[in-house]
Coordinates of C-alpha atoms in Angstrom, one line a residue:
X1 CA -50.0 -5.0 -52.7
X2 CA -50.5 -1.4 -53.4
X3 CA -47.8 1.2 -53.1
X4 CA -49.1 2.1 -49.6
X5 CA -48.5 -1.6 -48.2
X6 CA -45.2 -1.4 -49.6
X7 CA -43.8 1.5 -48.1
X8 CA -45.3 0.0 -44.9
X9 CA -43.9 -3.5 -45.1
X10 CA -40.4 -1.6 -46.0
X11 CA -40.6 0.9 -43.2
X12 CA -41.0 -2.2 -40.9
X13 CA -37.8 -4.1 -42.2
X14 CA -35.6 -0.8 -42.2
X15 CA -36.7 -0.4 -38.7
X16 CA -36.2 -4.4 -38.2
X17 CA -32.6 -3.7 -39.1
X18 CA -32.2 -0.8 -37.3
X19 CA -33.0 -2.9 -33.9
X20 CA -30.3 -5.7 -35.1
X21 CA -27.7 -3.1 -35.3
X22 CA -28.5 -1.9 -31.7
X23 CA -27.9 -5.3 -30.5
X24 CA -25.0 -5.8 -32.3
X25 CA -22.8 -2.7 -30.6
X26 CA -19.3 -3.3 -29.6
X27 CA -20.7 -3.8 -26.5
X28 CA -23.4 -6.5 -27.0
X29 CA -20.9 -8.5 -29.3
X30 CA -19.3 -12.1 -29.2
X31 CA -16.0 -11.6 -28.8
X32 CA -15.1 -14.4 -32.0
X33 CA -11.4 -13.6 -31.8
X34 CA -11.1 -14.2 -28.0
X35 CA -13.3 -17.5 -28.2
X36 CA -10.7 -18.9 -31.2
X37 CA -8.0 -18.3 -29.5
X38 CA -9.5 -20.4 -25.9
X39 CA -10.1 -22.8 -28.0
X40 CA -6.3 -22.9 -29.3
X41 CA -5.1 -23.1 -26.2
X42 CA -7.4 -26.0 -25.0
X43 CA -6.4 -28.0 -28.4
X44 CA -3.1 -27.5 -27.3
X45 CA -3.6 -28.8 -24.2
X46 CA -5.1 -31.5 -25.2
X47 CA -1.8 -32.2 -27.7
X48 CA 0.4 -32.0 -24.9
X49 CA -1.5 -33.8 -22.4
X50 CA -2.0 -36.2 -25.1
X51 CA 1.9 -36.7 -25.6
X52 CA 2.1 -36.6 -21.5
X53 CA -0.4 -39.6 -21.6
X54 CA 1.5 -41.6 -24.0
X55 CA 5.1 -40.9 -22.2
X56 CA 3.3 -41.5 -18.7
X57 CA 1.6 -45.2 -20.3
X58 CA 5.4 -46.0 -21.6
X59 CA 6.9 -45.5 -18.3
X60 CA 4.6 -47.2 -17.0
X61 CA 4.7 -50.3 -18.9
X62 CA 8.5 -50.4 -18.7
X63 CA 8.7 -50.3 -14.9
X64 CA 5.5 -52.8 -14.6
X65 CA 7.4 -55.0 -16.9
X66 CA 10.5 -55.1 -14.7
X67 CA 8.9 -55.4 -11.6
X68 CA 6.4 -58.7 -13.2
X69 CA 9.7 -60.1 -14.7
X70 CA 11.6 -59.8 -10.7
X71 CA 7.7 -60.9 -9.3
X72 CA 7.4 -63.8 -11.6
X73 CA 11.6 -65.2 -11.2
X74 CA 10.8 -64.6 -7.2
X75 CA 7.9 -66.7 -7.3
X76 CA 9.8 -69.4 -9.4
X77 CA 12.8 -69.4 -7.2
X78 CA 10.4 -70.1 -3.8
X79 CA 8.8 -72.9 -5.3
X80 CA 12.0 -74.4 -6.4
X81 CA 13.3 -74.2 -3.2
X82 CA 10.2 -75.9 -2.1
X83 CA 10.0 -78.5 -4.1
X84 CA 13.8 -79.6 -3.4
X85 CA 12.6 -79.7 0.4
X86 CA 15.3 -76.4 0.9
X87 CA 12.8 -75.6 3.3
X88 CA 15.1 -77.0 6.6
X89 CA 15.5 -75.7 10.1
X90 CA 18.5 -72.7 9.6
X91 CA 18.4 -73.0 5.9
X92 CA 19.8 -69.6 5.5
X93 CA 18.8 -69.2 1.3
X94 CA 15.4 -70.1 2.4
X95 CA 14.7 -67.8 4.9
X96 CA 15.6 -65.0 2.5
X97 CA 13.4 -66.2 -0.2
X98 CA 10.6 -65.9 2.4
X99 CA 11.6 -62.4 3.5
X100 CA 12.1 -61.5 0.0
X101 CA 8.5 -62.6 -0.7
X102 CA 6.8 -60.7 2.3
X103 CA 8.6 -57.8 1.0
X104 CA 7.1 -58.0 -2.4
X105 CA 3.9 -58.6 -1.2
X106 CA 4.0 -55.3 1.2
X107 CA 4.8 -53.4 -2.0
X108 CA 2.2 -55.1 -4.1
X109 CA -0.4 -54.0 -1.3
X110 CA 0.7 -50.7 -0.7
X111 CA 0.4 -50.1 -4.7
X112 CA -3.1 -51.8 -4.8
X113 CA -3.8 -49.6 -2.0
X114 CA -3.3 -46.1 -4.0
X115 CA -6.1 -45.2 -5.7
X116 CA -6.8 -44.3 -9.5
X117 CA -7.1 -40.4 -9.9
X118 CA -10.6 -39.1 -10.7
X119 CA -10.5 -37.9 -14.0
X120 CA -10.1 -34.0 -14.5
X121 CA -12.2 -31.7 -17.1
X122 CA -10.1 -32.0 -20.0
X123 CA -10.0 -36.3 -19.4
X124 CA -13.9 -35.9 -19.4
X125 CA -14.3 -33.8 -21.7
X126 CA -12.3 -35.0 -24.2
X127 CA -11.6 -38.6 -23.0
X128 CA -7.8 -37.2 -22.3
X129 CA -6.0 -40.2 -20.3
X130 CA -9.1 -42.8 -20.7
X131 CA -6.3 -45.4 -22.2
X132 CA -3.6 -45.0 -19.0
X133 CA -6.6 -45.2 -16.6
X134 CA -7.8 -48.5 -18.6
X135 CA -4.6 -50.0 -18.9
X136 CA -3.9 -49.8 -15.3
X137 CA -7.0 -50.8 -14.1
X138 CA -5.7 -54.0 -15.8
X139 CA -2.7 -53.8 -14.2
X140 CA -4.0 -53.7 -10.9
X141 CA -6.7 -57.0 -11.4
X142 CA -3.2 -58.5 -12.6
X143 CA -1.2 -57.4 -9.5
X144 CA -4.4 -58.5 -7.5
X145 CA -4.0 -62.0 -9.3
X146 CA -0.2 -62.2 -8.2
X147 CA -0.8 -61.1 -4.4
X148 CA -3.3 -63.8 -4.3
X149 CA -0.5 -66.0 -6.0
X150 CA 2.2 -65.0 -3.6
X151 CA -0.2 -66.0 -0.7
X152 CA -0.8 -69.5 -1.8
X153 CA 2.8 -69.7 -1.7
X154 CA 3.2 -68.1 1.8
X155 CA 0.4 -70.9 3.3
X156 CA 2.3 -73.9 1.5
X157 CA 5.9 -72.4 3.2
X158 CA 3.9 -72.0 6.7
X159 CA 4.5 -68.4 6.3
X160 CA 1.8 -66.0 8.3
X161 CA 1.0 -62.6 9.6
X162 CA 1.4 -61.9 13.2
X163 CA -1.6 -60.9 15.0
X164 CA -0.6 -58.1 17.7
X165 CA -2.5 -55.2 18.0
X166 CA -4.3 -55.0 21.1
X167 CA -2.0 -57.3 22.9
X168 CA 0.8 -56.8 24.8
X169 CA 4.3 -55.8 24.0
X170 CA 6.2 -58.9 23.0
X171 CA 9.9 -58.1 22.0
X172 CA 10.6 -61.7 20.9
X173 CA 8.2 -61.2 18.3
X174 CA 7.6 -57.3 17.7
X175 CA 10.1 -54.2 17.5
X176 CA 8.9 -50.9 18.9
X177 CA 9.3 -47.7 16.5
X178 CA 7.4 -45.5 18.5
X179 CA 5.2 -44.8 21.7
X180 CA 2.1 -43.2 23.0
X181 CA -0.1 -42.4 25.7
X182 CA -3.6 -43.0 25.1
X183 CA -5.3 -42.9 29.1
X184 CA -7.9 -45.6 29.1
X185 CA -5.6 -48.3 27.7
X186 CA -3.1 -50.5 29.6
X187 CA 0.5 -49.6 29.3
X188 CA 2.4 -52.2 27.2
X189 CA -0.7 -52.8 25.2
X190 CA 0.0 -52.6 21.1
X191 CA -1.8 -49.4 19.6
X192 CA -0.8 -49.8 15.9
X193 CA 0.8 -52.0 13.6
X194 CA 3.1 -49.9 11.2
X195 CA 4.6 -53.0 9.7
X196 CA 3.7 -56.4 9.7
X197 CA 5.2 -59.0 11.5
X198 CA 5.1 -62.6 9.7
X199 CA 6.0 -66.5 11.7
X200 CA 7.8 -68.9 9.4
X201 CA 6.0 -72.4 11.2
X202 CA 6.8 -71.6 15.2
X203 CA 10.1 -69.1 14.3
X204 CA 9.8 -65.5 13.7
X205 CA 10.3 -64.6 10.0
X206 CA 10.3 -60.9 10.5
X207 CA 9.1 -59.3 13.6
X208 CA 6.1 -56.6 13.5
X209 CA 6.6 -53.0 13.7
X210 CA 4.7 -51.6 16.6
X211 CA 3.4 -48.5 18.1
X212 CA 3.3 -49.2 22.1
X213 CA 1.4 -47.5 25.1
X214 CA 3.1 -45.9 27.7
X215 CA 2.0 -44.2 30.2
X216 CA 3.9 -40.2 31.2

């Protein structure tokens, strides 16, 4: 390369570098400090949704815990009962087992009717929460599991839901809570059924709550 070429080649690079140091103004620049310090914040974020996971899981396990260990000595308690034939006409201990096991199962099916969260950005992106949401999945198949228990129970005992809406008002079997006027319905007919109403054999166990049409 003769001394011609060089002073070429090296008036292309000095001009090469001149052009990178256009683009690289103040204005054209990556802001590195600012990008550190997002990132900061997220990893702290992440730290203290991190410690918020592991309380929330503890909590959760604690209260689960109580409410399998008062399922479980429910369950235990109804088919004692029933296996002693305490099952009588007016046996007063009974007939509170019984309501005290429709009551648990209304809980258990109003918590297996709340649905699971959809995980925000941090929990995808960083898989923030993926061990709570797992755990009470599990929970739930296991609380599933238990209902299913609770209504094996329920058949053995004679125990079994009212069927009233769309029939008439009965008050020997159904309470009214509320009323209201729907025009192309017959008054006295059942519109809703806010809670459920459950026969133990031919008595009432615990009459339904109803919402009732009446006409202004």
């Amino acid at each position: 390369m003769d001394a011609e070429q060089k002073m070429a080649v090296k008036a292309q690079f000095n001009a090469y570098l001149e052009s990178i140091d256009t683009l690289e103004g103040p204005e054209n620049q990556v802001d590195l400090l600012h990008v550190f310090q997002e990132l900061s914040g997220l990893k702290n974020e992440v730290r203290l949704e991190s410690r918020q996971v592991k309380k929330a899981l503890d909590d959760f396990r604690q209260a689960f815990t109580s409410l399998d260990s008062k399922q479980q000595a429910l369950i235990a308690q109804i088919r004692s009962a029933s296996a002693f034939g305490q099952k009588k006409e007016g046996n007063h201990d009974h007939r509170q087992l019984l309501l005290d096991l429709v009551g648990l199962h209304d809980r258990i099916s109003a918590g297996l009717e709340q649905r699971i969260p959809k995980p925000n950005l941090t929990e995808r992106l960083f898989n923030a929460g993926s061990r709570l949401r797992q755990w009470i999945q599990a929970h739930q198949k296991g609380q599933e599991m238990t209902r299913t228990r609770i209504e094996e129970i329920m058949a053995r005992n004679q125990v079994k839901p009212m069927q009233v809406v769309g029939r008439h008002f009965d008050p020997m079997t159904m309470q009214a809570v509320a009323t209201a006027a729907v025009p192309d319905k017959e008054e006295g007919l059942v519109l809703e059924e806010q809670r459920k109403g459950f026969f133990a054999g031919d008595e009432v166990l615990r009459p339904a709550e109803v919402v009732v049409n009446k006409s202004n």
